[in-house]
Amino acid sequence: MPAPLAFDGVLYFPITPFDAAGEVDLGLLGTHLESRLEHRPGGVFPACGTGELHAMSPSEAARVVQRTVEVVDGAVPVIGGAGGGVATAKELAVAAEEAGADAILLMPPYLVSGPAAGLQAYVEDVLSATSLPAIVYHRNNARYTTATMRHLARNPQVVGFKDGVGDVAAAQDIVLAVHEEGRDDFAFFNGLLTAELTQAAYRGIGIPLYSSAVFAMLPELATLFYRAYTEHDEPLRERLLREFYRPLVALRDETPGFAVSLIKAGVRLGGLPVGSVRSPFVDPTPEQTDRLEALLATGADLVAEHATLAAGR
């Protein structure tokens, strides 16, 4: 059985930098990773949703995962993205294993969907190509039933479940079913967009981990929120939600794809020229970028204020 994945800290989903010619920039990726590792993430998930896996070739994604493994150098788990058509997903899984990743995050098969038995077969077919453990991503056209997750929990190679649907009752049922299969090593993640906004509810149903795209552009604030969350500092957690995360969600919801585009724009605003998003995503308009910049300044002020208060105690 694979060793349990241990995540202690914010789960970091890096963006994928592109150069002026639109090619993957591994040098900038290394800089992006190194600057965030200083903030001690609990795990790194390259070439996943925030990293635009949908827009990269398998060879590009493989290079991104390999570079991430080199930079992280065993400090925390590295979970590479895999998904799309079953042949592509298998190719990505094999490449992640060859790159030295610790596991894969198995995303949905794009464009097509099938019954529960077909989704189960998809997972098992991809895993037949690799010895890596996998976290399955419950979202869009990959919606796992309780019965399917109960079955998959009997496979020691399936080590986690990430919920991106938002049906709390269904997620609770899956948590209970996996535990009933004796899997106390299973990792459960909240994978909703800007998950900080819903994480208090998810913790209540036994899903303690969450994705943080914000960590990619403002790690100090994402870390402060994580500390408030884990230490049950409800006044601080709610203030961060009110003054930063809720306005960010309002901006995010203005344009499809902004769950990724805003993060990449935020990294650019931080001084790293990581390029634009690939189509069909679009970059924020100048006016939206100005609002994002103001919001990031608010976030930085919140971090500075909390540091000043903590120093005075």
PDB file of C-alpha atoms in Angstrom:
ATOM      1  CA  MET A   1       0.000   0.000   0.000  1.00  0.00           C
ATOM      2  CA  PRO A   2       1.345   3.507  -0.817  1.00  0.00           C
ATOM      3  CA  ALA A   3       2.484   5.542   2.158  1.00  0.00           C
ATOM      4  CA  PRO A   4      -0.178   8.067   3.283  1.00  0.00           C
ATOM      5  CA  LEU A   5       0.298  11.551   1.913  1.00  0.00           C
ATOM      6  CA  ALA A   6       1.010  13.978   4.739  1.00  0.00           C
ATOM      7  CA  PHE A   7      -0.112  17.572   4.154  1.00  0.00           C
ATOM      8  CA  ASP A   8       0.748  20.116   6.836  1.00  0.00           C
ATOM      9  CA  GLY A   9       0.091  23.622   5.575  1.00  0.00           C
ATOM     10  CA  VAL A  10      -1.576  25.473   2.722  1.00  0.00           C
ATOM     11  CA  LEU A  11      -1.938  23.421  -0.462  1.00  0.00           C
ATOM     12  CA  TYR A  12      -0.179  25.394  -3.191  1.00  0.00           C
ATOM     13  CA  PHE A  13      -1.374  25.306  -6.798  1.00  0.00           C
ATOM     14  CA  PRO A  14       1.266  27.168  -8.842  1.00  0.00           C
ATOM     15  CA  ILE A  15       0.509  28.944 -12.092  1.00  0.00           C
ATOM     16  CA  THR A  16       2.389  27.921 -15.240  1.00  0.00           C
ATOM     17  CA  PRO A  17       4.466  30.811 -16.649  1.00  0.00           C
ATOM     18  CA  PHE A  18       4.556  31.383 -20.411  1.00  0.00           C
ATOM     19  CA  ASP A  19       7.182  33.490 -22.155  1.00  0.00           C
ATOM     20  CA  ALA A  20       6.649  36.163 -24.827  1.00  0.00           C
ATOM     21  CA  ALA A  21       6.366  33.469 -27.488  1.00  0.00           C
ATOM     22  CA  GLY A  22       3.736  31.641 -25.466  1.00  0.00           C
ATOM     23  CA  GLU A  23       6.009  28.760 -24.490  1.00  0.00           C
ATOM     24  CA  VAL A  24       6.336  27.291 -20.994  1.00  0.00           C
ATOM     25  CA  ASP A  25       9.022  29.192 -19.097  1.00  0.00           C
ATOM     26  CA  LEU A  26      10.678  26.727 -16.727  1.00  0.00           C
ATOM     27  CA  GLY A  27      13.072  29.352 -15.381  1.00  0.00           C
ATOM     28  CA  LEU A  28      10.225  31.586 -14.220  1.00  0.00           C
ATOM     29  CA  LEU A  29       8.412  28.531 -12.873  1.00  0.00           C
ATOM     30  CA  GLY A  30      11.438  27.799 -10.693  1.00  0.00           C
ATOM     31  CA  THR A  31      11.430  31.376  -9.402  1.00  0.00           C
ATOM     32  CA  HIS A  32       7.697  31.218  -8.702  1.00  0.00           C
ATOM     33  CA  LEU A  33       8.106  27.952  -6.794  1.00  0.00           C
ATOM     34  CA  GLU A  34      11.135  29.037  -4.782  1.00  0.00           C
ATOM     35  CA  SER A  35       9.485  32.269  -3.662  1.00  0.00           C
ATOM     36  CA  ARG A  36       6.444  30.381  -2.382  1.00  0.00           C
ATOM     37  CA  LEU A  37       8.318  27.526  -0.740  1.00  0.00           C
ATOM     38  CA  GLU A  38       9.653  30.111   1.705  1.00  0.00           C
ATOM     39  CA  HIS A  39       6.103  30.251   3.103  1.00  0.00           C
ATOM     40  CA  ARG A  40       6.064  26.512   3.883  1.00  0.00           C
ATOM     41  CA  PRO A  41       3.141  25.118   1.886  1.00  0.00           C
ATOM     42  CA  GLY A  42       1.837  21.703   2.841  1.00  0.00           C
ATOM     43  CA  GLY A  43       2.022  20.374  -0.709  1.00  0.00           C
ATOM     44  CA  VAL A  44       2.562  21.556  -4.277  1.00  0.00           C
ATOM     45  CA  PHE A  45       0.180  20.696  -7.134  1.00  0.00           C
ATOM     46  CA  PRO A  46       1.824  21.632 -10.470  1.00  0.00           C
ATOM     47  CA  ALA A  47       0.089  21.370 -13.837  1.00  0.00           C
ATOM     48  CA  CYS A  48      -3.347  21.191 -12.287  1.00  0.00           C
ATOM     49  CA  GLY A  49      -6.311  23.550 -12.678  1.00  0.00           C
ATOM     50  CA  THR A  50      -4.564  26.774 -11.673  1.00  0.00           C
ATOM     51  CA  GLY A  51      -1.577  25.619 -13.724  1.00  0.00           C
ATOM     52  CA  GLU A  52      -3.692  25.378 -16.901  1.00  0.00           C
ATOM     53  CA  LEU A  53      -3.321  21.650 -17.496  1.00  0.00           C
ATOM     54  CA  HIS A  54      -6.261  21.855 -19.904  1.00  0.00           C
ATOM     55  CA  ALA A  55      -4.230  24.158 -22.182  1.00  0.00           C
ATOM     56  CA  MET A  56      -0.902  22.287 -22.188  1.00  0.00           C
ATOM     57  CA  SER A  57       0.395  19.348 -24.145  1.00  0.00           C
ATOM     58  CA  PRO A  58       1.355  16.240 -22.154  1.00  0.00           C
ATOM     59  CA  SER A  59       5.028  16.954 -22.816  1.00  0.00           C
ATOM     60  CA  GLU A  60       4.677  20.511 -21.500  1.00  0.00           C
ATOM     61  CA  ALA A  61       2.884  19.297 -18.377  1.00  0.00           C
ATOM     62  CA  ALA A  62       5.572  16.662 -17.861  1.00  0.00           C
ATOM     63  CA  ARG A  63       8.297  19.313 -17.939  1.00  0.00           C
ATOM     64  CA  VAL A  64       6.364  21.461 -15.464  1.00  0.00           C
ATOM     65  CA  VAL A  65       6.019  18.553 -13.023  1.00  0.00           C
ATOM     66  CA  GLN A  66       9.667  17.577 -13.442  1.00  0.00           C
ATOM     67  CA  ARG A  67      10.850  21.131 -12.775  1.00  0.00           C
ATOM     68  CA  THR A  68       8.616  21.309  -9.709  1.00  0.00           C
ATOM     69  CA  VAL A  69      10.017  18.078  -8.313  1.00  0.00           C
ATOM     70  CA  GLU A  70      13.556  19.421  -8.830  1.00  0.00           C
ATOM     71  CA  VAL A  71      12.838  22.703  -7.043  1.00  0.00           C
ATOM     72  CA  VAL A  72      10.804  21.220  -4.188  1.00  0.00           C
ATOM     73  CA  ASP A  73      13.504  18.575  -3.671  1.00  0.00           C
ATOM     74  CA  GLY A  74      11.474  16.441  -1.284  1.00  0.00           C
ATOM     75  CA  ALA A  75      10.494  19.250   1.084  1.00  0.00           C
ATOM     76  CA  VAL A  76       6.766  18.566   0.664  1.00  0.00           C
ATOM     77  CA  PRO A  77       4.650  16.230  -1.483  1.00  0.00           C
ATOM     78  CA  VAL A  78       4.353  17.077  -5.191  1.00  0.00           C
ATOM     79  CA  ILE A  79       1.080  16.067  -6.822  1.00  0.00           C
ATOM     80  CA  GLY A  80       1.032  16.268 -10.623  1.00  0.00           C
ATOM     81  CA  GLY A  81      -2.092  16.819 -12.666  1.00  0.00           C
ATOM     82  CA  ALA A  82      -3.568  14.164 -14.960  1.00  0.00           C
ATOM     83  CA  GLY A  83      -6.846  14.088 -16.824  1.00  0.00           C
ATOM     84  CA  GLY A  84      -8.572  14.446 -20.162  1.00  0.00           C
ATOM     85  CA  GLY A  85      -9.080  11.499 -22.466  1.00  0.00           C
ATOM     86  CA  VAL A  86      -8.031   8.227 -20.923  1.00  0.00           C
ATOM     87  CA  ALA A  87      -4.982   7.843 -23.183  1.00  0.00           C
ATOM     88  CA  THR A  88      -3.833  11.377 -22.363  1.00  0.00           C
ATOM     89  CA  ALA A  89      -4.494  10.869 -18.657  1.00  0.00           C
ATOM     90  CA  LYS A  90      -2.384   7.709 -18.685  1.00  0.00           C
ATOM     91  CA  GLU A  91       0.426   9.519 -20.489  1.00  0.00           C
ATOM     92  CA  LEU A  92       0.327  12.327 -17.909  1.00  0.00           C
ATOM     93  CA  ALA A  93       0.293   9.845 -15.022  1.00  0.00           C
ATOM     94  CA  VAL A  94       3.301   7.977 -16.392  1.00  0.00           C
ATOM     95  CA  ALA A  95       5.159  11.247 -16.971  1.00  0.00           C
ATOM     96  CA  ALA A  96       4.416  12.391 -13.407  1.00  0.00           C
ATOM     97  CA  GLU A  97       5.822   9.141 -12.044  1.00  0.00           C
ATOM     98  CA  GLU A  98       8.936   9.393 -14.210  1.00  0.00           C
ATOM     99  CA  ALA A  99       9.409  12.983 -13.004  1.00  0.00           C
ATOM    100  CA  GLY A 100       9.412  11.822  -9.392  1.00  0.00           C
ATOM    101  CA  ALA A 101       5.996  13.134  -8.297  1.00  0.00           C
ATOM    102  CA  ASP A 102       4.504  11.677  -5.144  1.00  0.00           C
ATOM    103  CA  ALA A 103       0.978  11.269  -6.537  1.00  0.00           C
ATOM    104  CA  ILE A 104      -1.427  12.494  -9.202  1.00  0.00           C
ATOM    105  CA  LEU A 105      -4.570  14.580  -8.997  1.00  0.00           C
ATOM    106  CA  LEU A 106      -6.897  12.865 -11.470  1.00  0.00           C
ATOM    107  CA  MET A 107      -9.141  15.437 -13.081  1.00  0.00           C
ATOM    108  CA  PRO A 108     -12.221  14.849 -15.254  1.00  0.00           C
ATOM    109  CA  PRO A 109     -12.200  13.432 -18.771  1.00  0.00           C
ATOM    110  CA  TYR A 110     -12.894  16.507 -20.891  1.00  0.00           C
ATOM    111  CA  LEU A 111     -15.958  16.908 -23.150  1.00  0.00           C
ATOM    112  CA  VAL A 112     -17.413  13.468 -22.510  1.00  0.00           C
ATOM    113  CA  SER A 113     -19.169  11.846 -19.586  1.00  0.00           C
ATOM    114  CA  GLY A 114     -20.314   8.362 -18.775  1.00  0.00           C
ATOM    115  CA  PRO A 115     -22.209   6.441 -16.114  1.00  0.00           C
ATOM    116  CA  ALA A 116     -20.793   5.735 -12.687  1.00  0.00           C
ATOM    117  CA  ALA A 117     -19.366   2.419 -13.858  1.00  0.00           C
ATOM    118  CA  GLY A 118     -17.569   4.179 -16.704  1.00  0.00           C
ATOM    119  CA  LEU A 119     -16.035   6.762 -14.385  1.00  0.00           C
ATOM    120  CA  GLN A 120     -14.864   3.979 -12.107  1.00  0.00           C
ATOM    121  CA  ALA A 121     -13.309   2.231 -15.102  1.00  0.00           C
ATOM    122  CA  TYR A 122     -11.631   5.501 -16.129  1.00  0.00           C
ATOM    123  CA  VAL A 123      -9.887   5.765 -12.750  1.00  0.00           C
ATOM    124  CA  GLU A 124      -8.820   2.142 -12.773  1.00  0.00           C
ATOM    125  CA  ASP A 125      -7.594   2.335 -16.373  1.00  0.00           C
ATOM    126  CA  VAL A 126      -5.425   5.383 -15.629  1.00  0.00           C
ATOM    127  CA  LEU A 127      -4.039   3.800 -12.474  1.00  0.00           C
ATOM    128  CA  SER A 128      -3.118   0.651 -14.394  1.00  0.00           C
ATOM    129  CA  ALA A 129      -0.430   2.718 -16.136  1.00  0.00           C
ATOM    130  CA  THR A 130       1.310   3.926 -12.971  1.00  0.00           C
ATOM    131  CA  SER A 131       2.201   2.883  -9.453  1.00  0.00           C
ATOM    132  CA  LEU A 132       1.556   6.405  -8.140  1.00  0.00           C
ATOM    133  CA  PRO A 133      -1.292   6.979  -5.689  1.00  0.00           C
ATOM    134  CA  ALA A 134      -4.126   9.166  -6.925  1.00  0.00           C
ATOM    135  CA  ILE A 135      -6.517  11.780  -5.571  1.00  0.00           C
ATOM    136  CA  VAL A 136      -9.748  11.806  -7.577  1.00  0.00           C
ATOM    137  CA  TYR A 137     -11.352  15.166  -8.390  1.00  0.00           C
ATOM    138  CA  HIS A 138     -15.143  15.241  -8.045  1.00  0.00           C
ATOM    139  CA  ARG A 139     -16.416  18.004 -10.348  1.00  0.00           C
ATOM    140  CA  ASN A 140     -18.122  18.847 -13.635  1.00  0.00           C
ATOM    141  CA  ASN A 141     -18.524  15.641 -15.651  1.00  0.00           C
ATOM    142  CA  ALA A 142     -16.642  13.476 -13.138  1.00  0.00           C
ATOM    143  CA  ARG A 143     -19.200  13.169 -10.357  1.00  0.00           C
ATOM    144  CA  TYR A 144     -18.478  10.189  -8.157  1.00  0.00           C
ATOM    145  CA  THR A 145     -21.373   8.426  -6.463  1.00  0.00           C
ATOM    146  CA  THR A 146     -21.067   7.115  -2.937  1.00  0.00           C
ATOM    147  CA  ALA A 147     -21.083   3.566  -4.292  1.00  0.00           C
ATOM    148  CA  THR A 148     -18.263   4.382  -6.712  1.00  0.00           C
ATOM    149  CA  MET A 149     -16.142   5.950  -3.987  1.00  0.00           C
ATOM    150  CA  ARG A 150     -16.824   3.009  -1.689  1.00  0.00           C
ATOM    151  CA  HIS A 151     -15.505   0.719  -4.429  1.00  0.00           C
ATOM    152  CA  LEU A 152     -12.493   2.911  -5.213  1.00  0.00           C
ATOM    153  CA  ALA A 153     -11.631   3.160  -1.514  1.00  0.00           C
ATOM    154  CA  ARG A 154     -10.906  -0.583  -1.635  1.00  0.00           C
ATOM    155  CA  ASN A 155      -8.062   0.185  -4.039  1.00  0.00           C
ATOM    156  CA  PRO A 156      -5.011   1.234  -1.988  1.00  0.00           C
ATOM    157  CA  GLN A 157      -3.786   3.292  -4.926  1.00  0.00           C
ATOM    158  CA  VAL A 158      -6.725   5.698  -4.493  1.00  0.00           C
ATOM    159  CA  VAL A 159      -5.702   7.846  -1.532  1.00  0.00           C
ATOM    160  CA  GLY A 160      -7.845  10.972  -1.716  1.00  0.00           C
ATOM    161  CA  PHE A 161     -11.045  12.695  -2.776  1.00  0.00           C
ATOM    162  CA  LYS A 162     -11.272  16.350  -3.793  1.00  0.00           C
ATOM    163  CA  ASP A 163     -14.752  17.864  -3.945  1.00  0.00           C
ATOM    164  CA  GLY A 164     -15.378  20.553  -6.529  1.00  0.00           C
ATOM    165  CA  VAL A 165     -19.149  20.095  -6.776  1.00  0.00           C
ATOM    166  CA  GLY A 166     -20.326  21.732  -3.565  1.00  0.00           C
ATOM    167  CA  ASP A 167     -23.077  19.296  -2.598  1.00  0.00           C
ATOM    168  CA  VAL A 168     -22.263  19.088   1.109  1.00  0.00           C
ATOM    169  CA  ALA A 169     -24.713  16.255   1.816  1.00  0.00           C
ATOM    170  CA  ALA A 170     -23.260  14.110  -0.978  1.00  0.00           C
ATOM    171  CA  ALA A 171     -19.716  14.869   0.155  1.00  0.00           C
ATOM    172  CA  GLN A 172     -20.608  13.930   3.731  1.00  0.00           C
ATOM    173  CA  ASP A 173     -22.018  10.611   2.537  1.00  0.00           C
ATOM    174  CA  ILE A 174     -18.803   9.883   0.637  1.00  0.00           C
ATOM    175  CA  VAL A 175     -16.652  10.690   3.671  1.00  0.00           C
ATOM    176  CA  LEU A 176     -18.691   8.303   5.791  1.00  0.00           C
ATOM    177  CA  ALA A 177     -18.590   5.548   3.166  1.00  0.00           C
ATOM    178  CA  VAL A 178     -14.809   5.764   2.747  1.00  0.00           C
ATOM    179  CA  HIS A 179     -14.331   5.595   6.506  1.00  0.00           C
ATOM    180  CA  GLU A 180     -16.640   2.579   6.643  1.00  0.00           C
ATOM    181  CA  GLU A 181     -14.208   0.851   4.264  1.00  0.00           C
ATOM    182  CA  GLY A 182     -11.527   1.254   6.927  1.00  0.00           C
ATOM    183  CA  ARG A 183      -9.580   3.953   5.100  1.00  0.00           C
ATOM    184  CA  ASP A 184      -8.308   6.175   7.899  1.00  0.00           C
ATOM    185  CA  ASP A 185      -5.385   7.150   5.620  1.00  0.00           C
ATOM    186  CA  PHE A 186      -7.635   8.853   3.061  1.00  0.00           C
ATOM    187  CA  ALA A 187      -7.149  12.580   2.353  1.00  0.00           C
ATOM    188  CA  PHE A 188     -10.260  14.706   1.781  1.00  0.00           C
ATOM    189  CA  PHE A 189     -10.011  18.114   0.087  1.00  0.00           C
ATOM    190  CA  ASN A 190     -12.331  21.033  -0.546  1.00  0.00           C
ATOM    191  CA  GLY A 191     -11.693  21.884  -4.185  1.00  0.00           C
ATOM    192  CA  LEU A 192     -14.330  24.561  -4.728  1.00  0.00           C
ATOM    193  CA  LEU A 193     -13.185  27.796  -6.329  1.00  0.00           C
ATOM    194  CA  THR A 194     -11.661  30.121  -3.720  1.00  0.00           C
ATOM    195  CA  ALA A 195     -12.182  27.350  -1.186  1.00  0.00           C
ATOM    196  CA  GLU A 196     -11.429  29.565   1.807  1.00  0.00           C
ATOM    197  CA  LEU A 197     -14.989  30.905   1.576  1.00  0.00           C
ATOM    198  CA  THR A 198     -16.534  27.468   2.228  1.00  0.00           C
ATOM    199  CA  GLN A 199     -13.852  25.706   4.258  1.00  0.00           C
ATOM    200  CA  ALA A 200     -15.448  26.163   7.672  1.00  0.00           C
ATOM    201  CA  ALA A 201     -18.446  24.169   6.460  1.00  0.00           C
ATOM    202  CA  TYR A 202     -16.246  21.499   4.894  1.00  0.00           C
ATOM    203  CA  ARG A 203     -14.263  21.027   8.075  1.00  0.00           C
ATOM    204  CA  GLY A 204     -17.557  20.233   9.783  1.00  0.00           C
ATOM    205  CA  ILE A 205     -18.192  17.217   7.516  1.00  0.00           C
ATOM    206  CA  GLY A 206     -14.701  15.769   7.843  1.00  0.00           C
ATOM    207  CA  ILE A 207     -12.945  17.499   4.920  1.00  0.00           C
ATOM    208  CA  PRO A 208     -10.100  19.419   6.597  1.00  0.00           C
ATOM    209  CA  LEU A 209      -7.895  20.210   3.570  1.00  0.00           C
ATOM    210  CA  TYR A 210      -8.478  22.793   0.864  1.00  0.00           C
ATOM    211  CA  SER A 211      -6.962  24.141  -2.331  1.00  0.00           C
ATOM    212  CA  SER A 212      -5.582  27.663  -2.169  1.00  0.00           C
ATOM    213  CA  ALA A 213      -5.035  29.422  -5.475  1.00  0.00           C
ATOM    214  CA  VAL A 214      -4.522  32.641  -3.493  1.00  0.00           C
ATOM    215  CA  PHE A 215      -1.281  31.197  -2.125  1.00  0.00           C
ATOM    216  CA  ALA A 216       0.186  31.502  -5.635  1.00  0.00           C
ATOM    217  CA  MET A 217      -0.266  35.298  -5.733  1.00  0.00           C
ATOM    218  CA  LEU A 218      -0.341  36.372  -2.077  1.00  0.00           C
ATOM    219  CA  PRO A 219       1.165  33.607   0.073  1.00  0.00           C
ATOM    220  CA  GLU A 220       1.411  35.771   3.185  1.00  0.00           C
ATOM    221  CA  LEU A 221      -2.353  36.268   3.276  1.00  0.00           C
ATOM    222  CA  ALA A 222      -3.148  32.654   2.388  1.00  0.00           C
ATOM    223  CA  THR A 223      -0.872  31.541   5.215  1.00  0.00           C
ATOM    224  CA  LEU A 224      -2.477  33.980   7.641  1.00  0.00           C
ATOM    225  CA  PHE A 225      -5.913  32.649   6.729  1.00  0.00           C
ATOM    226  CA  TYR A 226      -4.716  29.061   7.181  1.00  0.00           C
ATOM    227  CA  ARG A 227      -3.373  29.929  10.616  1.00  0.00           C
ATOM    228  CA  ALA A 228      -6.681  31.533  11.612  1.00  0.00           C
ATOM    229  CA  TYR A 229      -8.513  28.481  10.295  1.00  0.00           C
ATOM    230  CA  THR A 230      -6.357  25.884  12.063  1.00  0.00           C
ATOM    231  CA  GLU A 231      -6.179  27.859  15.316  1.00  0.00           C
ATOM    232  CA  HIS A 232      -9.934  28.565  15.309  1.00  0.00           C
ATOM    233  CA  ASP A 233      -9.387  32.311  15.369  1.00  0.00           C
ATOM    234  CA  GLU A 234     -12.875  33.078  14.108  1.00  0.00           C
ATOM    235  CA  PRO A 235     -12.718  36.901  14.327  1.00  0.00           C
ATOM    236  CA  LEU A 236      -9.589  36.951  12.159  1.00  0.00           C
ATOM    237  CA  ARG A 237     -10.883  34.326   9.723  1.00  0.00           C
ATOM    238  CA  GLU A 238     -14.143  36.199   9.231  1.00  0.00           C
ATOM    239  CA  ARG A 239     -12.373  39.525   8.801  1.00  0.00           C
ATOM    240  CA  LEU A 240     -10.161  38.080   6.063  1.00  0.00           C
ATOM    241  CA  LEU A 241     -13.242  36.664   4.373  1.00  0.00           C
ATOM    242  CA  ARG A 242     -15.081  39.989   4.524  1.00  0.00           C
ATOM    243  CA  GLU A 243     -12.251  42.267   3.464  1.00  0.00           C
ATOM    244  CA  PHE A 244     -10.371  40.097   0.971  1.00  0.00           C
ATOM    245  CA  TYR A 245     -11.854  36.769  -0.044  1.00  0.00           C
ATOM    246  CA  ARG A 246     -15.474  37.828  -0.557  1.00  0.00           C
ATOM    247  CA  PRO A 247     -14.501  40.807  -2.783  1.00  0.00           C
ATOM    248  CA  LEU A 248     -12.114  38.499  -4.666  1.00  0.00           C
ATOM    249  CA  VAL A 249     -14.953  36.070  -5.348  1.00  0.00           C
ATOM    250  CA  ALA A 250     -17.157  38.919  -6.584  1.00  0.00           C
ATOM    251  CA  LEU A 251     -14.429  39.931  -9.053  1.00  0.00           C
ATOM    252  CA  ARG A 252     -13.768  36.317 -10.006  1.00  0.00           C
ATOM    253  CA  ASP A 253     -17.414  35.749 -10.879  1.00  0.00           C
ATOM    254  CA  GLU A 254     -17.491  38.587 -13.418  1.00  0.00           C
ATOM    255  CA  THR A 255     -15.786  36.566 -16.152  1.00  0.00           C
ATOM    256  CA  PRO A 256     -15.575  32.813 -16.828  1.00  0.00           C
ATOM    257  CA  GLY A 257     -12.093  31.467 -16.173  1.00  0.00           C
ATOM    258  CA  PHE A 258     -11.106  34.165 -13.717  1.00  0.00           C
ATOM    259  CA  ALA A 259     -10.438  31.531 -11.047  1.00  0.00           C
ATOM    260  CA  VAL A 260      -7.187  31.105 -12.994  1.00  0.00           C
ATOM    261  CA  SER A 261      -6.810  34.402 -14.863  1.00  0.00           C
ATOM    262  CA  LEU A 262      -6.977  36.567 -11.739  1.00  0.00           C
ATOM    263  CA  ILE A 263      -4.360  34.469  -9.976  1.00  0.00           C
ATOM    264  CA  LYS A 264      -1.975  34.744 -12.894  1.00  0.00           C
ATOM    265  CA  ALA A 265      -2.616  38.490 -13.101  1.00  0.00           C
ATOM    266  CA  GLY A 266      -1.921  38.736  -9.368  1.00  0.00           C
ATOM    267  CA  VAL A 267       1.430  37.009  -9.821  1.00  0.00           C
ATOM    268  CA  ARG A 268       2.273  39.490 -12.583  1.00  0.00           C
ATOM    269  CA  LEU A 269       1.286  42.377 -10.317  1.00  0.00           C
ATOM    270  CA  GLY A 270       3.703  40.933  -7.761  1.00  0.00           C
ATOM    271  CA  GLY A 271       6.545  41.516 -10.201  1.00  0.00           C
ATOM    272  CA  LEU A 272       6.993  38.148 -11.905  1.00  0.00           C
ATOM    273  CA  PRO A 273       6.404  38.371 -15.704  1.00  0.00           C
ATOM    274  CA  VAL A 274       4.620  35.028 -16.045  1.00  0.00           C
ATOM    275  CA  GLY A 275       2.736  35.902 -19.212  1.00  0.00           C
ATOM    276  CA  SER A 276      -0.930  35.620 -20.102  1.00  0.00           C
ATOM    277  CA  VAL A 277      -3.337  32.750 -19.794  1.00  0.00           C
ATOM    278  CA  ARG A 278      -3.905  30.542 -22.814  1.00  0.00           C
ATOM    279  CA  SER A 279      -7.220  30.573 -24.647  1.00  0.00           C
ATOM    280  CA  PRO A 280     -10.090  30.141 -24.071  1.00  0.00           C
ATOM    281  CA  PHE A 281      -9.279  32.028 -20.846  1.00  0.00           C
ATOM    282  CA  VAL A 282      -8.776  35.778 -21.074  1.00  0.00           C
ATOM    283  CA  ASP A 283      -6.776  38.211 -18.981  1.00  0.00           C
ATOM    284  CA  PRO A 284      -8.539  40.800 -16.815  1.00  0.00           C
ATOM    285  CA  THR A 285      -9.269  44.160 -18.405  1.00  0.00           C
ATOM    286  CA  PRO A 286      -7.178  47.133 -17.236  1.00  0.00           C
ATOM    287  CA  GLU A 287     -10.073  48.205 -15.002  1.00  0.00           C
ATOM    288  CA  GLN A 288     -10.388  44.741 -13.485  1.00  0.00           C
ATOM    289  CA  THR A 289      -6.615  44.590 -13.027  1.00  0.00           C
ATOM    290  CA  ASP A 290      -6.720  47.892 -11.147  1.00  0.00           C
ATOM    291  CA  ARG A 291      -9.368  46.486  -8.804  1.00  0.00           C
ATOM    292  CA  LEU A 292      -7.334  43.337  -8.285  1.00  0.00           C
ATOM    293  CA  GLU A 293      -4.267  45.424  -7.485  1.00  0.00           C
ATOM    294  CA  ALA A 294      -6.240  47.400  -4.906  1.00  0.00           C
ATOM    295  CA  LEU A 295      -7.555  44.189  -3.393  1.00  0.00           C
ATOM    296  CA  LEU A 296      -4.047  42.728  -3.159  1.00  0.00           C
ATOM    297  CA  ALA A 297      -2.938  45.922  -1.418  1.00  0.00           C
ATOM    298  CA  THR A 298      -5.769  45.441   1.071  1.00  0.00           C
ATOM    299  CA  GLY A 299      -4.601  41.890   1.647  1.00  0.00           C
ATOM    300  CA  ALA A 300      -1.031  43.012   2.223  1.00  0.00           C
ATOM    301  CA  ASP A 301      -2.257  45.655   4.680  1.00  0.00           C
ATOM    302  CA  LEU A 302      -4.185  42.997   6.596  1.00  0.00           C
ATOM    303  CA  VAL A 303      -1.042  40.879   6.875  1.00  0.00           C
ATOM    304  CA  ALA A 304       1.038  43.854   8.021  1.00  0.00           C
ATOM    305  CA  GLU A 305      -1.576  44.919  10.564  1.00  0.00           C
ATOM    306  CA  HIS A 306      -1.776  41.436  12.041  1.00  0.00           C
ATOM    307  CA  ALA A 307       2.033  41.226  12.240  1.00  0.00           C
ATOM    308  CA  THR A 308       2.161  44.542  14.077  1.00  0.00           C
ATOM    309  CA  LEU A 309      -0.520  43.431  16.540  1.00  0.00           C
ATOM    310  CA  ALA A 310       1.220  40.097  17.111  1.00  0.00           C
ATOM    311  CA  ALA A 311       4.561  41.831  17.747  1.00  0.00           C
ATOM    312  CA  GLY A 312       2.936  44.060  20.362  1.00  0.00           C
ATOM    313  CA  ARG A 313       1.481  41.205  22.402  1.00  0.00           C
TER     314      ARG A 313
END
